[in-house]
Short mmCIF file of N, CA and C and ligand atoms in Angstrom, two decimals:
data_model
loop_
_atom_site.label_atom_id
_atom_site.label_comp_id
_atom_site.label_asym_id
_atom_site.label_seq_id
_atom_site.Cartn_x
_atom_site.Cartn_y
_atom_site.Cartn_z
N MET A 193 142.55 129.72 146.96
CA MET A 193 142.99 128.88 145.83
C MET A 193 143.98 129.66 144.96
N ASN A 194 145.04 128.98 144.58
CA ASN A 194 146.07 129.64 143.78
C ASN A 194 145.58 129.85 142.35
N LYS A 195 145.47 131.08 141.97
CA LYS A 195 144.90 131.43 140.67
C LYS A 195 145.71 130.88 139.50
N ALA A 196 147.03 130.99 139.61
CA ALA A 196 147.89 130.55 138.51
C ALA A 196 147.72 129.06 138.24
N MET A 197 147.58 128.28 139.30
CA MET A 197 147.39 126.83 139.12
C MET A 197 146.05 126.53 138.47
N GLU A 198 145.01 127.16 138.97
CA GLU A 198 143.65 126.96 138.45
C GLU A 198 143.56 127.24 136.95
N GLN A 199 144.30 128.26 136.53
CA GLN A 199 144.25 128.67 135.12
C GLN A 199 144.83 127.62 134.17
N ASP A 200 145.64 126.73 134.71
CA ASP A 200 146.26 125.69 133.88
C ASP A 200 145.38 124.43 133.79
N ILE A 201 144.26 124.42 134.49
CA ILE A 201 143.39 123.24 134.51
C ILE A 201 142.26 123.40 133.49
N GLU A 202 142.15 122.44 132.59
CA GLU A 202 141.09 122.47 131.58
C GLU A 202 139.73 122.22 132.22
N ARG A 203 139.65 121.13 133.00
CA ARG A 203 138.43 120.88 133.77
C ARG A 203 138.72 119.92 134.92
N ILE A 204 137.86 119.97 135.91
CA ILE A 204 138.01 119.06 137.05
C ILE A 204 137.46 117.70 136.64
N LEU A 205 138.26 116.67 136.82
CA LEU A 205 137.85 115.31 136.45
C LEU A 205 137.23 114.60 137.66
N ILE A 206 137.87 114.74 138.82
CA ILE A 206 137.36 114.10 140.04
C ILE A 206 137.35 115.13 141.17
N THR A 207 136.18 115.37 141.73
CA THR A 207 136.08 116.39 142.77
C THR A 207 136.61 115.88 144.11
N LYS A 208 136.82 116.83 145.00
CA LYS A 208 137.27 116.54 146.36
C LYS A 208 136.31 115.56 147.05
N GLU A 209 135.02 115.78 146.84
CA GLU A 209 133.99 114.95 147.48
C GLU A 209 134.02 113.53 146.92
N GLU A 210 134.16 113.43 145.60
CA GLU A 210 134.23 112.10 144.97
C GLU A 210 135.46 111.34 145.45
N LEU A 211 136.58 112.06 145.59
CA LEU A 211 137.80 111.44 146.08
C LEU A 211 137.60 110.89 147.48
N GLU A 212 137.03 111.70 148.35
CA GLU A 212 136.81 111.30 149.75
C GLU A 212 135.98 110.03 149.82
N GLU A 213 134.89 110.02 149.05
CA GLU A 213 133.96 108.90 149.10
C GLU A 213 134.58 107.60 148.59
N LYS A 214 135.22 107.68 147.42
CA LYS A 214 135.78 106.48 146.79
C LYS A 214 137.00 105.94 147.53
N VAL A 215 137.83 106.84 148.06
CA VAL A 215 139.03 106.40 148.77
C VAL A 215 138.62 105.70 150.07
N ALA A 216 137.61 106.22 150.73
CA ALA A 216 137.11 105.57 151.95
C ALA A 216 136.57 104.17 151.64
N GLU A 217 135.83 104.08 150.54
CA GLU A 217 135.26 102.80 150.10
C GLU A 217 136.37 101.78 149.83
N LEU A 218 137.43 102.25 149.18
CA LEU A 218 138.56 101.38 148.85
C LEU A 218 139.26 100.88 150.13
N GLY A 219 139.42 101.77 151.09
CA GLY A 219 140.04 101.40 152.37
C GLY A 219 139.23 100.33 153.08
N ARG A 220 137.91 100.46 153.02
CA ARG A 220 137.04 99.47 153.67
C ARG A 220 137.13 98.13 152.95
N LYS A 221 137.18 98.17 151.62
CA LYS A 221 137.26 96.94 150.82
C LYS A 221 138.56 96.19 151.11
N ILE A 222 139.66 96.91 151.13
CA ILE A 222 140.96 96.28 151.42
C ILE A 222 140.94 95.68 152.83
N SER A 223 140.37 96.40 153.76
CA SER A 223 140.30 95.92 155.15
C SER A 223 139.51 94.61 155.24
N GLU A 224 138.43 94.54 154.49
CA GLU A 224 137.62 93.30 154.48
C GLU A 224 138.42 92.15 153.89
N ASP A 225 139.09 92.42 152.77
CA ASP A 225 139.83 91.36 152.09
C ASP A 225 140.98 90.80 152.92
N TYR A 226 141.58 91.63 153.76
CA TYR A 226 142.75 91.20 154.53
C TYR A 226 142.41 90.93 156.01
N ALA A 227 141.14 90.96 156.32
CA ALA A 227 140.73 90.82 157.74
C ALA A 227 141.23 89.52 158.36
N ASP A 228 141.28 88.44 157.58
CA ASP A 228 141.67 87.15 158.14
C ASP A 228 143.10 86.75 157.79
N ALA A 229 143.88 87.68 157.26
CA ALA A 229 145.25 87.35 156.86
C ALA A 229 146.08 86.94 158.07
N LYS A 230 146.84 85.85 157.93
CA LYS A 230 147.69 85.37 159.04
C LYS A 230 149.05 86.09 159.01
N GLU A 231 149.47 86.47 157.81
CA GLU A 231 150.79 87.08 157.66
C GLU A 231 150.70 88.60 157.84
N ASP A 232 151.85 89.22 158.07
CA ASP A 232 151.89 90.68 158.19
C ASP A 232 151.54 91.35 156.86
N ILE A 233 151.00 92.55 156.96
CA ILE A 233 150.60 93.31 155.78
C ILE A 233 151.47 94.56 155.69
N VAL A 234 152.05 94.81 154.53
CA VAL A 234 152.84 96.03 154.36
C VAL A 234 152.41 96.78 153.10
N PHE A 235 152.02 98.03 153.32
CA PHE A 235 151.67 98.91 152.20
C PHE A 235 152.94 99.62 151.75
N ILE A 236 153.19 99.57 150.46
CA ILE A 236 154.38 100.22 149.91
C ILE A 236 153.96 101.35 148.98
N GLY A 237 154.17 102.55 149.43
CA GLY A 237 153.83 103.73 148.62
C GLY A 237 154.93 103.99 147.61
N VAL A 238 154.50 104.29 146.37
CA VAL A 238 155.47 104.64 145.33
C VAL A 238 155.51 106.17 145.24
N LEU A 239 156.61 106.72 145.72
CA LEU A 239 156.77 108.18 145.79
C LEU A 239 157.02 108.79 144.41
N LYS A 240 156.68 110.10 144.22
CA LYS A 240 156.06 110.91 145.25
C LYS A 240 154.54 110.94 145.10
N GLY A 241 154.06 110.54 143.93
CA GLY A 241 152.64 110.72 143.60
C GLY A 241 151.65 110.11 144.57
N CYS A 242 152.09 109.08 145.32
CA CYS A 242 151.16 108.36 146.21
C CYS A 242 150.80 109.12 147.47
N PHE A 243 151.54 110.17 147.81
CA PHE A 243 151.51 110.63 149.20
C PHE A 243 150.15 111.14 149.70
N VAL A 244 149.38 111.79 148.87
CA VAL A 244 148.09 112.30 149.33
C VAL A 244 147.08 111.15 149.42
N PHE A 245 147.02 110.36 148.36
CA PHE A 245 146.13 109.20 148.31
C PHE A 245 146.42 108.24 149.47
N MET A 246 147.69 107.95 149.67
CA MET A 246 148.06 106.97 150.71
C MET A 246 147.66 107.47 152.10
N ALA A 247 147.89 108.74 152.35
CA ALA A 247 147.55 109.32 153.66
C ALA A 247 146.05 109.20 153.92
N ASP A 248 145.24 109.43 152.89
CA ASP A 248 143.79 109.33 153.05
C ASP A 248 143.35 107.87 153.13
N LEU A 249 143.90 107.05 152.24
CA LEU A 249 143.52 105.63 152.20
C LEU A 249 143.81 104.93 153.53
N MET A 250 145.00 105.16 154.08
CA MET A 250 145.42 104.43 155.27
C MET A 250 144.52 104.69 156.48
N ARG A 251 143.87 105.84 156.49
CA ARG A 251 142.99 106.15 157.62
C ARG A 251 141.65 105.45 157.51
N HIS A 252 141.45 104.72 156.40
CA HIS A 252 140.25 103.89 156.26
C HIS A 252 140.59 102.41 156.27
N VAL A 253 141.87 102.10 156.50
CA VAL A 253 142.29 100.70 156.61
C VAL A 253 142.27 100.35 158.09
N THR A 254 141.54 99.28 158.42
CA THR A 254 141.33 98.96 159.84
C THR A 254 142.11 97.73 160.30
N VAL A 255 142.87 97.09 159.39
CA VAL A 255 143.69 95.94 159.80
C VAL A 255 145.07 96.43 160.20
N PRO A 256 145.74 95.71 161.14
CA PRO A 256 147.10 96.11 161.52
C PRO A 256 148.03 96.00 160.31
N CYS A 257 148.89 96.98 160.12
CA CYS A 257 149.76 96.95 158.93
C CYS A 257 150.96 97.85 159.13
N CYS A 258 151.97 97.64 158.28
CA CYS A 258 153.13 98.51 158.25
C CYS A 258 153.11 99.30 156.96
N MET A 259 153.92 100.35 156.93
CA MET A 259 154.02 101.15 155.71
C MET A 259 155.47 101.41 155.38
N ASP A 260 155.76 101.37 154.11
CA ASP A 260 157.12 101.70 153.67
C ASP A 260 157.00 102.41 152.32
N PHE A 261 158.10 102.93 151.82
CA PHE A 261 158.06 103.70 150.58
C PHE A 261 159.20 103.34 149.66
N MET A 262 158.91 103.41 148.38
CA MET A 262 159.96 103.30 147.37
C MET A 262 159.85 104.54 146.48
N ALA A 263 160.94 104.88 145.85
CA ALA A 263 160.89 105.97 144.89
C ALA A 263 161.55 105.50 143.60
N VAL A 264 160.93 105.87 142.50
CA VAL A 264 161.47 105.50 141.20
C VAL A 264 161.51 106.75 140.33
N SER A 265 162.36 106.72 139.34
CA SER A 265 162.30 107.81 138.39
C SER A 265 162.23 107.22 136.99
N SER A 266 161.28 107.70 136.21
CA SER A 266 161.16 107.23 134.83
C SER A 266 160.60 108.31 133.93
N TYR A 267 160.14 109.40 134.54
CA TYR A 267 159.39 110.36 133.75
C TYR A 267 160.10 111.62 133.31
N GLY A 268 161.06 112.08 134.09
CA GLY A 268 161.66 113.38 133.78
C GLY A 268 160.57 114.43 133.85
N SER A 269 160.56 115.38 132.95
CA SER A 269 159.53 116.41 133.03
C SER A 269 158.54 116.29 131.88
N GLY A 270 158.56 115.17 131.15
CA GLY A 270 157.60 114.98 130.07
C GLY A 270 156.29 114.42 130.57
N THR A 271 155.40 114.10 129.67
CA THR A 271 154.11 113.54 130.09
C THR A 271 153.96 112.08 129.68
N THR A 272 154.98 111.51 129.06
CA THR A 272 154.95 110.07 128.77
C THR A 272 156.22 109.43 129.31
N SER A 273 156.09 108.18 129.76
CA SER A 273 157.21 107.51 130.40
C SER A 273 158.36 107.27 129.43
N SER A 274 159.58 107.37 129.97
CA SER A 274 160.75 107.09 129.15
C SER A 274 160.89 105.58 128.95
N GLY A 275 160.19 104.80 129.76
CA GLY A 275 160.23 103.34 129.61
C GLY A 275 161.28 102.69 130.49
N ALA A 276 162.28 103.45 130.93
CA ALA A 276 163.31 102.90 131.80
C ALA A 276 163.00 103.27 133.24
N VAL A 277 163.05 102.29 134.14
CA VAL A 277 162.72 102.55 135.54
C VAL A 277 164.00 102.47 136.37
N GLU A 278 164.24 103.50 137.16
CA GLU A 278 165.40 103.49 138.04
C GLU A 278 164.91 103.63 139.48
N ILE A 279 165.37 102.74 140.36
CA ILE A 279 164.96 102.83 141.76
C ILE A 279 165.86 103.80 142.50
N THR A 280 165.26 104.86 143.03
CA THR A 280 166.07 105.88 143.71
C THR A 280 165.94 105.77 145.23
N LYS A 281 164.95 104.98 145.68
CA LYS A 281 164.84 104.69 147.12
C LYS A 281 164.26 103.30 147.29
N ASP A 282 164.97 102.46 148.00
CA ASP A 282 164.51 101.07 148.19
C ASP A 282 163.88 100.94 149.58
N LEU A 283 163.33 99.75 149.88
CA LEU A 283 162.66 99.51 151.16
C LEU A 283 163.64 99.44 152.32
N ARG A 284 163.17 99.77 153.51
CA ARG A 284 163.97 99.63 154.73
C ARG A 284 163.67 98.31 155.41
N GLU A 285 162.44 97.81 155.21
CA GLU A 285 161.99 96.61 155.95
C GLU A 285 162.03 95.37 155.07
N ASP A 286 162.17 94.22 155.74
CA ASP A 286 162.13 92.93 155.05
C ASP A 286 160.67 92.60 154.73
N ILE A 287 160.41 92.17 153.51
CA ILE A 287 159.03 91.84 153.13
C ILE A 287 158.81 90.33 152.96
N GLY A 288 159.84 89.53 153.26
CA GLY A 288 159.74 88.07 153.12
C GLY A 288 158.54 87.54 153.92
N GLY A 289 157.67 86.76 153.27
CA GLY A 289 156.53 86.15 153.94
C GLY A 289 155.38 87.11 154.25
N LYS A 290 155.49 88.35 153.81
CA LYS A 290 154.43 89.33 154.12
C LYS A 290 153.55 89.61 152.90
N HIS A 291 152.35 90.13 153.16
CA HIS A 291 151.46 90.56 152.08
C HIS A 291 151.81 91.99 151.70
N VAL A 292 152.24 92.16 150.47
CA VAL A 292 152.62 93.49 149.98
C VAL A 292 151.46 94.09 149.19
N ILE A 293 151.14 95.34 149.48
CA ILE A 293 150.16 96.09 148.67
C ILE A 293 150.82 97.38 148.21
N PHE A 294 151.08 97.47 146.92
CA PHE A 294 151.64 98.71 146.37
C PHE A 294 150.55 99.77 146.35
N VAL A 295 150.93 100.99 146.70
CA VAL A 295 150.00 102.12 146.62
C VAL A 295 150.55 103.12 145.60
N GLU A 296 149.79 103.30 144.52
CA GLU A 296 150.21 104.15 143.40
C GLU A 296 149.18 105.23 143.14
N ASP A 297 149.61 106.31 142.52
CA ASP A 297 148.66 107.35 142.14
C ASP A 297 147.89 106.96 140.88
N ILE A 298 148.64 106.48 139.87
CA ILE A 298 147.98 106.16 138.60
C ILE A 298 148.72 105.03 137.88
N LEU A 299 147.96 104.10 137.37
CA LEU A 299 148.52 103.01 136.57
C LEU A 299 148.30 103.37 135.11
N ASP A 300 149.39 103.69 134.44
CA ASP A 300 149.31 104.23 133.07
C ASP A 300 149.82 103.15 132.10
N SER A 301 151.06 103.23 131.64
CA SER A 301 151.59 102.16 130.78
C SER A 301 151.75 100.87 131.57
N GLY A 302 151.93 101.00 132.88
CA GLY A 302 152.13 99.83 133.74
C GLY A 302 153.59 99.42 133.85
N VAL A 303 154.46 100.13 133.14
CA VAL A 303 155.88 99.78 133.12
C VAL A 303 156.49 99.85 134.53
N THR A 304 156.16 100.90 135.26
CA THR A 304 156.74 101.09 136.59
C THR A 304 156.36 99.93 137.53
N LEU A 305 155.07 99.65 137.63
CA LEU A 305 154.65 98.62 138.59
C LEU A 305 155.00 97.21 138.14
N HIS A 306 155.03 96.98 136.85
CA HIS A 306 155.47 95.68 136.35
C HIS A 306 156.91 95.44 136.80
N TYR A 307 157.72 96.46 136.66
CA TYR A 307 159.13 96.38 137.06
C TYR A 307 159.24 96.18 138.58
N LEU A 308 158.50 96.97 139.34
CA LEU A 308 158.60 96.90 140.80
C LEU A 308 158.12 95.55 141.35
N LYS A 309 157.06 95.02 140.75
CA LYS A 309 156.56 93.71 141.18
C LYS A 309 157.64 92.65 141.01
N GLN A 310 158.27 92.66 139.84
CA GLN A 310 159.32 91.67 139.57
C GLN A 310 160.52 91.89 140.48
N TYR A 311 160.83 93.14 140.72
CA TYR A 311 161.96 93.51 141.57
C TYR A 311 161.79 92.97 143.00
N LEU A 312 160.55 93.02 143.51
CA LEU A 312 160.31 92.57 144.89
C LEU A 312 160.00 91.07 145.00
N GLN A 313 159.60 90.48 143.89
CA GLN A 313 159.22 89.07 143.89
C GLN A 313 160.33 88.18 144.44
N VAL A 314 161.58 88.50 144.13
CA VAL A 314 162.72 87.67 144.57
C VAL A 314 162.90 87.68 146.09
N ARG A 315 162.28 88.65 146.76
CA ARG A 315 162.38 88.70 148.24
C ARG A 315 161.31 87.82 148.88
N GLU A 316 160.57 87.11 148.07
CA GLU A 316 159.58 86.12 148.49
C GLU A 316 158.50 86.61 149.47
N PRO A 317 157.75 87.63 149.08
CA PRO A 317 156.60 88.02 149.89
C PRO A 317 155.49 86.97 149.77
N ALA A 318 154.54 86.97 150.70
CA ALA A 318 153.42 86.01 150.65
C ALA A 318 152.55 86.32 149.43
N SER A 319 152.40 87.60 149.11
CA SER A 319 151.60 88.00 147.95
C SER A 319 151.95 89.44 147.60
N ILE A 320 151.62 89.83 146.38
CA ILE A 320 151.79 91.23 145.97
C ILE A 320 150.54 91.68 145.23
N ARG A 321 149.94 92.77 145.71
CA ARG A 321 148.80 93.36 145.01
C ARG A 321 149.06 94.84 144.77
N ILE A 322 148.21 95.41 143.92
CA ILE A 322 148.35 96.82 143.57
C ILE A 322 147.06 97.57 143.89
N ALA A 323 147.19 98.66 144.64
CA ALA A 323 146.06 99.56 144.89
C ALA A 323 146.42 100.92 144.28
N THR A 324 145.66 101.33 143.27
CA THR A 324 145.96 102.60 142.63
C THR A 324 144.74 103.52 142.68
N LEU A 325 145.00 104.80 142.82
CA LEU A 325 143.89 105.74 142.84
C LEU A 325 143.19 105.73 141.49
N MET A 326 143.99 105.82 140.42
CA MET A 326 143.41 105.87 139.07
C MET A 326 144.01 104.80 138.18
N ASP A 327 143.18 104.31 137.29
CA ASP A 327 143.61 103.33 136.30
C ASP A 327 143.31 103.91 134.92
N LYS A 328 144.34 103.92 134.06
CA LYS A 328 144.19 104.41 132.68
C LYS A 328 144.42 103.21 131.76
N PRO A 329 143.47 102.27 131.69
CA PRO A 329 143.74 100.99 131.01
C PRO A 329 144.01 101.13 129.51
N SER A 330 143.52 102.20 128.91
CA SER A 330 143.71 102.38 127.46
C SER A 330 145.18 102.55 127.08
N ARG A 331 146.03 102.88 128.05
CA ARG A 331 147.44 103.15 127.75
C ARG A 331 148.37 102.00 128.15
N ARG A 332 147.80 100.90 128.60
CA ARG A 332 148.63 99.82 129.15
C ARG A 332 149.55 99.20 128.11
N LYS A 333 150.83 99.06 128.50
CA LYS A 333 151.83 98.40 127.65
C LYS A 333 152.35 97.14 128.32
N ALA A 334 152.54 97.21 129.65
CA ALA A 334 153.06 96.05 130.38
C ALA A 334 151.91 95.20 130.89
N ASP A 335 152.19 93.92 131.10
CA ASP A 335 151.18 92.98 131.56
C ASP A 335 151.00 93.11 133.08
N VAL A 336 150.20 94.09 133.47
CA VAL A 336 149.97 94.34 134.90
C VAL A 336 148.56 94.90 135.06
N HIS A 337 147.88 94.52 136.13
CA HIS A 337 146.52 95.04 136.35
C HIS A 337 146.37 95.52 137.79
N ALA A 338 145.40 96.40 137.98
CA ALA A 338 145.14 96.94 139.32
C ALA A 338 144.21 96.00 140.07
N ASP A 339 144.66 95.50 141.22
CA ASP A 339 143.77 94.68 142.05
C ASP A 339 142.71 95.57 142.69
N TYR A 340 143.10 96.79 143.00
CA TYR A 340 142.17 97.78 143.57
C TYR A 340 142.38 99.12 142.86
N PHE A 341 141.30 99.74 142.44
CA PHE A 341 141.41 101.11 141.92
C PHE A 341 140.15 101.88 142.31
N ALA A 342 140.30 103.18 142.47
CA ALA A 342 139.15 104.00 142.85
C ALA A 342 138.46 104.58 141.62
N PHE A 343 139.23 104.93 140.59
CA PHE A 343 138.64 105.56 139.39
C PHE A 343 139.32 105.05 138.12
N GLU A 344 138.50 104.77 137.11
CA GLU A 344 139.05 104.52 135.79
C GLU A 344 139.01 105.85 135.04
N VAL A 345 140.12 106.25 134.45
CA VAL A 345 140.17 107.57 133.82
C VAL A 345 140.52 107.46 132.33
N PRO A 346 140.09 108.47 131.55
CA PRO A 346 140.40 108.46 130.11
C PRO A 346 141.86 108.81 129.85
N ASP A 347 142.26 108.73 128.60
CA ASP A 347 143.63 109.04 128.21
C ASP A 347 143.84 110.54 128.13
N ALA A 348 144.04 111.14 129.30
CA ALA A 348 144.34 112.58 129.38
C ALA A 348 145.37 112.74 130.49
N PHE A 349 146.16 113.80 130.42
CA PHE A 349 147.17 114.00 131.47
C PHE A 349 146.54 114.75 132.64
N VAL A 350 146.55 114.11 133.79
CA VAL A 350 145.86 114.66 134.96
C VAL A 350 146.84 115.05 136.06
N VAL A 351 146.45 116.04 136.84
CA VAL A 351 147.28 116.51 137.95
C VAL A 351 146.41 116.76 139.19
N GLY A 352 147.07 116.91 140.33
CA GLY A 352 146.38 117.21 141.57
C GLY A 352 146.26 115.98 142.46
N TYR A 353 145.93 116.20 143.74
CA TYR A 353 145.78 115.12 144.72
C TYR A 353 147.03 114.22 144.72
N GLY A 354 148.20 114.86 144.63
CA GLY A 354 149.46 114.13 144.64
C GLY A 354 150.14 114.04 143.29
N LEU A 355 149.36 114.12 142.22
CA LEU A 355 149.96 113.97 140.88
C LEU A 355 150.49 115.29 140.36
N ASP A 356 151.62 115.19 139.68
CA ASP A 356 152.30 116.42 139.24
C ASP A 356 152.47 116.50 137.74
N TYR A 357 152.75 117.71 137.30
CA TYR A 357 153.43 117.89 136.02
C TYR A 357 154.64 118.75 136.33
N ASP A 358 155.83 118.23 136.03
CA ASP A 358 157.06 118.95 136.31
C ASP A 358 157.12 119.38 137.78
N GLU A 359 156.70 118.47 138.67
CA GLU A 359 156.72 118.65 140.14
C GLU A 359 155.71 119.65 140.68
N LYS A 360 154.86 120.20 139.82
CA LYS A 360 153.86 121.15 140.31
C LYS A 360 152.45 120.55 140.29
N TYR A 361 151.54 121.23 140.93
CA TYR A 361 150.10 120.91 141.00
C TYR A 361 149.75 119.79 141.98
N ARG A 362 150.75 119.20 142.68
CA ARG A 362 150.45 118.08 143.58
C ARG A 362 149.48 118.49 144.69
N ASN A 363 149.48 119.77 145.04
CA ASN A 363 148.68 120.24 146.17
C ASN A 363 147.26 120.65 145.80
N LEU A 364 146.85 120.47 144.56
CA LEU A 364 145.44 120.73 144.24
C LEU A 364 144.57 119.69 144.96
N PRO A 365 143.45 120.10 145.53
CA PRO A 365 142.63 119.15 146.31
C PRO A 365 141.74 118.25 145.46
N TYR A 366 141.77 118.43 144.15
CA TYR A 366 140.98 117.61 143.23
C TYR A 366 141.91 117.07 142.13
N VAL A 367 141.37 116.19 141.26
CA VAL A 367 142.13 115.74 140.09
C VAL A 367 141.59 116.49 138.88
N GLY A 368 142.47 117.17 138.17
CA GLY A 368 142.05 117.95 137.01
C GLY A 368 142.85 117.57 135.77
N ILE A 369 142.23 117.81 134.62
CA ILE A 369 142.94 117.60 133.36
C ILE A 369 143.75 118.86 133.05
N LEU A 370 145.04 118.66 132.80
CA LEU A 370 145.93 119.78 132.53
C LEU A 370 145.72 120.27 131.09
N LYS A 371 145.69 121.57 130.93
CA LYS A 371 145.56 122.12 129.57
C LYS A 371 146.78 121.70 128.74
N PRO A 372 146.55 121.15 127.55
CA PRO A 372 147.68 120.68 126.73
C PRO A 372 148.73 121.77 126.45
N GLU A 373 148.29 123.02 126.37
CA GLU A 373 149.29 124.06 126.07
C GLU A 373 150.32 124.24 127.20
N VAL A 374 150.02 123.72 128.38
CA VAL A 374 150.97 123.82 129.48
C VAL A 374 152.20 122.94 129.21
N TYR A 375 151.99 121.81 128.54
CA TYR A 375 153.14 120.91 128.31
C TYR A 375 153.52 120.75 126.85
N SER A 376 152.77 121.39 125.93
CA SER A 376 153.17 121.21 124.52
C SER A 376 153.90 122.44 123.99
P1 LIG B 237 153.51 103.95 134.14
O1 LIG B 237 154.82 103.27 134.39
O2 LIG B 237 153.39 104.43 132.72
O3 LIG B 237 152.31 103.14 134.58
O4 LIG B 237 153.57 105.30 134.91
C1 LIG B 237 153.16 105.45 136.19
C2 LIG B 237 153.59 106.81 136.69
O5 LIG B 237 153.59 107.81 135.68
C3 LIG B 237 152.61 107.27 137.72
O6 LIG B 237 152.96 106.82 138.99
C4 LIG B 237 152.70 108.77 137.60
O7 LIG B 237 153.71 109.25 138.42
C5 LIG B 237 153.06 109.02 136.16
N1 LIG B 237 151.86 109.36 135.38
C6 LIG B 237 151.22 108.62 134.46
N2 LIG B 237 150.14 109.25 133.96
C7 LIG B 237 150.09 110.44 134.59
C8 LIG B 237 149.19 111.57 134.52
O8 LIG B 237 148.19 111.61 133.78
N3 LIG B 237 149.50 112.61 135.35
C9 LIG B 237 150.56 112.63 136.19
N4 LIG B 237 151.42 111.60 136.28
C10 LIG B 237 151.19 110.52 135.49
MG1 LIG B 238 154.09 107.99 140.46
#
């Protein structure tokens, strides 16, 4: 374990074991819900934070599906959203008539996913849902909710299991609360 990274963590919020258990449960739930779907299913990962969660989640999804990725930038190196969303990578595949499931690391203000949902709506998918690892409902600004979430978390800045601060800590195997002195 990298000592320097560990020293920046105030406490572990979600352990490796808790992540494994809940993510598997979520994959099974999604599989049940879409078991009888007639239309194609496409999971859209929102880079980069989704990558660890999505890799684990998808191995518990048992229905046939496609995967694609989008990338947005709105955060810079701060810990609160700038509010403006810019798409830096768009989809490669057509989503018309398909069931879209966004895969996100954390739903915070909701600005990003609210924007992305509207952005894709004009391509006329059969449906759009959101699957997020963590939901921070206390910070919601945009009118958007998580159809699927594994953990509800308090208003603290968290890193690990894909989530970063200033592009670091994504490789921690757990979710931890970052010490405020690291970013203040
Ligand atoms: P929203 O648009 O405010 O919902 O922001 C969503 C994005 O902000 C997430 O996909 C994360 O990349 C980032 N984010 C929000 N809260 C945290 C956090 O506590 N740690 C790391 N990234 C976060
Ligand atoms: Mg993100």
